[in-house]
């Protein structure tokens, strides 16, 4: 089954304790992205990756790191989590557009609910 | 820069009544427009999309939306609401350019409540 998986689904941690949220897709997609969802703010992009070893900042990258060493995986790293990073996180993937003005449907993972105390 | 405005963070309708969720966008180029639905404790599911061609787009579960360029709108409708439609709905836009053509900019969401 084609899917995007995230782990863990739920995580409660304390301020300053490094954590990693994993994301994996089995569709051979080049493009992967992380979003955070907060009440009243919708989803905002944190980081994205156009392909292996190619990553770039989204709209709210502060306090996050990512890496893309393999095509299928795109982990989100919080080196020193703070309470304002308490949120619902979504990973998404798609084929990369080959032409400017192109479109490829994004597939979303089930989400990771993170609480930082 | 793109942006999406969803009017009404909460909408309540009676079962069987018309559902209308409003979405206005801004984009410097012809946009791609999307509606996603999020059921409680689940991820986002694509309801429908507008890329090119016919401006009236039909999606899953009886939903449809019409792209109106002159009004910069992409409102979501369903003729008759069902209890199972209760969820949060997000409108999103992509310009096909930013982020290699894949970046989605989301609205703040509309929580739909369906009452008996």
Short mmCIF file of C-alpha atoms in Angstrom, two decimals:
data_model
loop_
_atom_site.label_atom_id
_atom_site.label_comp_id
_atom_site.label_asym_id
_atom_site.label_seq_id
_atom_site.Cartn_x
_atom_site.Cartn_y
_atom_site.Cartn_z
CA UNK A 1 0.00 0.00 0.00
CA UNK A 2 1.31 3.43 -0.96
CA UNK A 3 1.70 5.47 2.17
CA UNK A 4 3.58 7.97 4.26
CA UNK A 5 4.36 6.78 7.76
CA UNK A 6 5.42 8.78 10.78
CA UNK A 7 6.78 7.69 14.13
CA UNK A 8 6.01 8.19 16.87
CA UNK A 9 2.37 9.15 16.57
CA UNK A 10 2.33 10.69 20.03
CA UNK A 11 5.22 12.04 22.04
CA UNK A 12 5.47 13.88 25.34
CA UNK A 13 8.88 15.21 26.23
CA UNK A 14 10.59 17.87 28.30
CA UNK A 15 12.29 21.09 27.32
CA UNK A 16 15.77 20.59 25.93
CA UNK A 17 15.66 16.85 25.35
CA UNK A 18 16.62 16.17 21.74
CA UNK A 19 14.14 14.20 19.71
CA UNK A 20 13.62 12.92 16.19
CA UNK A 21 10.35 12.31 14.38
CA UNK A 22 10.76 9.91 11.51
CA UNK A 23 8.97 10.06 8.16
CA UNK A 24 9.11 7.42 5.48
CA UNK A 25 7.38 7.03 2.12
CA UNK A 26 7.23 4.04 -0.20
CA UNK A 27 6.20 5.83 -3.40
CA UNK A 28 9.67 6.78 -4.66
CA UNK A 29 8.77 10.45 -4.33
CA UNK A 30 11.50 13.03 -4.76
CA UNK A 31 9.78 15.80 -2.80
CA UNK A 32 9.17 15.59 0.94
CA UNK A 33 8.03 18.22 3.36
CA UNK A 34 7.26 18.85 7.02
CA UNK A 35 4.34 20.94 8.26
CA UNK A 36 3.16 21.91 11.69
CA UNK A 37 -0.51 22.45 12.46
CA UNK A 38 -1.61 24.84 15.19
CA UNK A 39 -5.16 25.91 16.08
CA UNK A 40 -6.19 29.00 14.19
CA UNK A 41 -3.03 28.97 12.07
CA UNK A 42 -3.62 26.04 9.73
CA UNK A 43 -0.61 24.15 8.42
CA UNK A 44 2.71 25.90 7.99
CA UNK A 45 5.70 24.46 6.19
CA UNK A 46 8.81 23.88 8.27
CA UNK A 47 11.31 22.39 5.81
CA UNK A 48 11.20 20.65 2.48
CA UNK A 49 13.45 18.51 0.36
CA UNK A 50 13.55 18.34 -3.41
CA UNK A 51 15.67 15.18 -3.44
CA UNK A 52 18.42 13.33 -1.58
CA UNK A 53 20.84 15.75 0.09
CA UNK A 54 18.76 18.75 -1.05
CA UNK A 55 16.81 20.54 1.69
CA UNK A 56 15.54 24.07 2.19
CA UNK A 57 13.70 26.15 4.74
CA UNK A 58 9.99 26.61 4.68
CA UNK A 59 8.07 29.33 6.47
CA UNK A 60 8.79 28.37 10.10
CA UNK A 61 12.18 26.59 10.25
CA UNK A 62 13.49 28.01 13.54
CA UNK A 63 14.29 25.31 16.08
CA UNK A 64 14.16 22.45 13.59
CA UNK A 65 16.63 20.48 11.52
CA UNK A 66 16.13 17.93 8.77
CA UNK A 67 18.23 15.57 6.75
CA UNK A 68 17.66 13.62 3.56
CA UNK A 69 20.23 10.87 3.27
CA UNK A 70 17.89 8.41 1.60
CA UNK A 71 15.09 9.07 -0.82
CA UNK A 72 12.42 7.39 1.29
CA UNK A 73 13.24 9.01 4.65
CA UNK A 74 13.01 12.60 5.86
CA UNK A 75 13.44 12.85 9.65
CA UNK A 76 12.59 15.99 11.58
CA UNK A 77 15.00 16.80 14.38
CA UNK A 78 14.38 19.04 17.36
CA UNK A 79 17.78 19.61 18.96
CA UNK A 80 16.44 21.45 22.01
CA UNK A 81 12.66 21.37 22.07
CA UNK A 82 10.75 24.18 23.70
CA UNK A 83 7.09 24.43 24.74
CA UNK A 84 6.28 26.59 21.71
CA UNK A 85 7.05 23.57 19.53
CA UNK A 86 4.10 21.72 21.02
CA UNK A 87 2.08 21.02 17.88
CA UNK A 88 0.74 18.46 15.44
CA UNK A 89 3.31 17.61 12.80
CA UNK A 90 2.66 16.26 9.33
CA UNK A 91 5.04 14.84 6.78
CA UNK A 92 4.07 14.91 3.12
CA UNK A 93 5.57 13.63 -0.12
CA UNK A 94 5.04 13.91 -3.86
CA UNK A 95 6.78 13.53 -7.16
CA UNK A 96 8.74 16.61 -8.01
CA UNK A 97 7.32 18.81 -10.72
CA UNK A 98 9.37 18.50 -13.86
CA UNK A 99 8.27 21.80 -15.31
CA UNK A 100 7.62 25.19 -13.83
CA UNK A 101 3.91 25.51 -13.39
CA UNK A 102 3.46 21.79 -12.90
CA UNK A 103 1.59 20.08 -10.13
CA UNK A 104 1.92 16.79 -8.31
CA UNK A 105 -0.44 15.66 -5.58
CA UNK A 106 1.00 15.56 -2.10
CA UNK A 107 0.32 12.63 0.20
CA UNK A 108 0.23 13.22 3.93
CA UNK A 109 1.24 11.05 6.82
CA UNK A 110 -1.07 10.45 9.80
CA UNK A 111 0.54 13.10 11.97
CA UNK A 112 2.65 13.20 15.13
CA UNK A 113 1.28 14.97 18.15
CA UNK A 114 4.16 16.44 20.14
CA UNK A 115 3.89 17.94 23.60
CA UNK A 116 6.91 19.69 25.11
CA UNK A 117 6.63 20.33 28.83
CA UNK B 1 3.52 35.38 -2.19
CA UNK B 2 0.46 33.25 -1.96
CA UNK B 3 -2.15 33.35 0.76
CA UNK B 4 -5.46 31.71 1.56
CA UNK B 5 -8.32 33.09 3.60
CA UNK B 6 -11.04 30.84 4.93
CA UNK B 7 -14.02 32.76 6.21
CA UNK B 8 -15.50 31.24 9.32
CA UNK B 9 -13.39 29.07 11.59
CA UNK B 10 -16.54 27.21 12.65
CA UNK B 11 -19.58 26.41 10.52
CA UNK B 12 -22.63 24.57 11.79
CA UNK B 13 -25.33 23.09 9.56
CA UNK B 14 -28.27 20.77 10.01
CA UNK B 15 -28.16 17.31 8.52
CA UNK B 16 -29.54 17.52 4.99
CA UNK B 17 -28.79 21.22 4.62
CA UNK B 18 -26.44 22.84 2.14
CA UNK B 19 -22.79 23.01 3.12
CA UNK B 20 -20.87 26.10 2.00
CA UNK B 21 -17.28 26.63 3.11
CA UNK B 22 -15.62 29.77 1.80
CA UNK B 23 -12.09 30.13 0.50
CA UNK B 24 -10.41 33.12 -1.11
CA UNK B 25 -6.86 33.10 -2.34
CA UNK B 26 -4.19 35.40 -3.64
CA UNK B 27 -1.58 34.29 -6.10
CA UNK B 28 0.61 36.10 -8.59
CA UNK B 29 0.18 33.35 -11.17
CA UNK B 30 -2.70 31.07 -12.12
CA UNK B 31 -3.04 28.91 -9.03
CA UNK B 32 -3.61 25.31 -8.27
CA UNK B 33 -6.30 25.04 -5.62
CA UNK B 34 -7.14 22.26 -3.20
CA UNK B 35 -9.52 21.28 -0.48
CA UNK B 36 -8.37 18.83 2.16
CA UNK B 37 -10.43 17.23 4.90
CA UNK B 38 -9.14 16.16 8.30
CA UNK B 39 -11.24 13.81 10.39
CA UNK B 40 -10.56 13.67 14.13
CA UNK B 41 -7.17 12.17 14.93
CA UNK B 42 -6.39 11.52 11.29
CA UNK B 43 -4.17 13.01 8.61
CA UNK B 44 -5.21 15.12 5.66
CA UNK B 45 -7.18 13.62 2.81
CA UNK B 46 -7.53 15.33 -0.56
CA UNK B 47 -11.16 16.15 -1.28
CA UNK B 48 -10.74 17.79 -4.65
CA UNK B 49 -8.39 19.91 -6.70
CA UNK B 50 -8.39 22.49 -9.45
CA UNK B 51 -5.39 22.55 -11.76
CA UNK B 52 -6.58 23.50 -15.24
CA UNK B 53 -9.67 23.10 -17.38
CA UNK B 54 -13.23 22.95 -16.06
CA UNK B 55 -13.76 25.42 -13.27
CA UNK B 56 -16.38 23.32 -11.49
CA UNK B 57 -14.56 20.50 -9.81
CA UNK B 58 -16.18 17.44 -8.29
CA UNK B 59 -14.56 15.59 -5.45
CA UNK B 60 -15.18 12.71 -3.15
CA UNK B 61 -18.14 12.29 -0.83
CA UNK B 62 -20.41 14.54 -2.93
CA UNK B 63 -18.35 17.72 -2.50
CA UNK B 64 -17.64 20.15 -5.29
CA UNK B 65 -15.96 23.51 -5.67
CA UNK B 66 -15.94 26.21 -8.31
CA UNK B 67 -12.89 28.21 -9.28
CA UNK B 68 -13.88 31.83 -9.89
CA UNK B 69 -10.90 33.79 -11.09
CA UNK B 70 -12.70 37.15 -11.05
CA UNK B 71 -13.58 36.66 -7.40
CA UNK B 72 -10.35 34.84 -6.47
CA UNK B 73 -12.53 32.26 -4.78
CA UNK B 74 -12.73 28.50 -4.52
CA UNK B 75 -15.70 27.81 -2.26
CA UNK B 76 -16.56 24.24 -1.27
CA UNK B 77 -20.16 23.05 -1.39
CA UNK B 78 -22.23 19.97 -0.78
CA UNK B 79 -25.98 19.95 -1.43
CA UNK B 80 -26.93 17.84 1.57
CA UNK B 81 -24.84 17.51 4.71
CA UNK B 82 -24.38 14.17 6.43
CA UNK B 83 -23.28 13.54 9.97
CA UNK B 84 -20.13 11.89 8.62
CA UNK B 85 -19.08 15.21 7.05
CA UNK B 86 -18.21 16.64 10.44
CA UNK B 87 -14.50 17.39 10.19
CA UNK B 88 -12.03 20.19 9.67
CA UNK B 89 -11.60 21.44 6.12
CA UNK B 90 -8.56 23.18 4.73
CA UNK B 91 -8.25 25.17 1.54
CA UNK B 92 -4.76 25.30 0.03
CA UNK B 93 -3.04 26.95 -2.91
CA UNK B 94 0.08 26.23 -4.92
CA UNK B 95 1.56 28.45 -7.60
CA UNK B 96 3.37 25.56 -9.24
CA UNK B 97 6.63 27.41 -8.81
CA UNK B 98 7.56 27.82 -5.16
CA UNK B 99 9.41 24.91 -3.67
CA UNK B 100 9.91 23.39 -7.08
CA UNK B 101 6.21 23.52 -7.74
CA UNK B 102 5.19 21.53 -4.72
CA UNK B 103 4.71 23.98 -1.88
CA UNK B 104 1.19 24.20 -0.48
CA UNK B 105 0.02 27.28 1.40
CA UNK B 106 -2.92 26.46 3.66
CA UNK B 107 -5.77 28.45 5.08
CA UNK B 108 -6.48 28.40 8.78
CA UNK B 109 -9.19 25.76 8.46
CA UNK B 110 -12.95 25.57 8.98
CA UNK B 111 -14.44 23.19 11.51
CA UNK B 112 -17.73 21.83 10.17
CA UNK B 113 -20.32 20.67 12.66
CA UNK B 114 -23.39 18.77 11.47
CA UNK B 115 -26.39 18.72 13.76
CA UNK B 116 -29.45 16.50 13.74
#
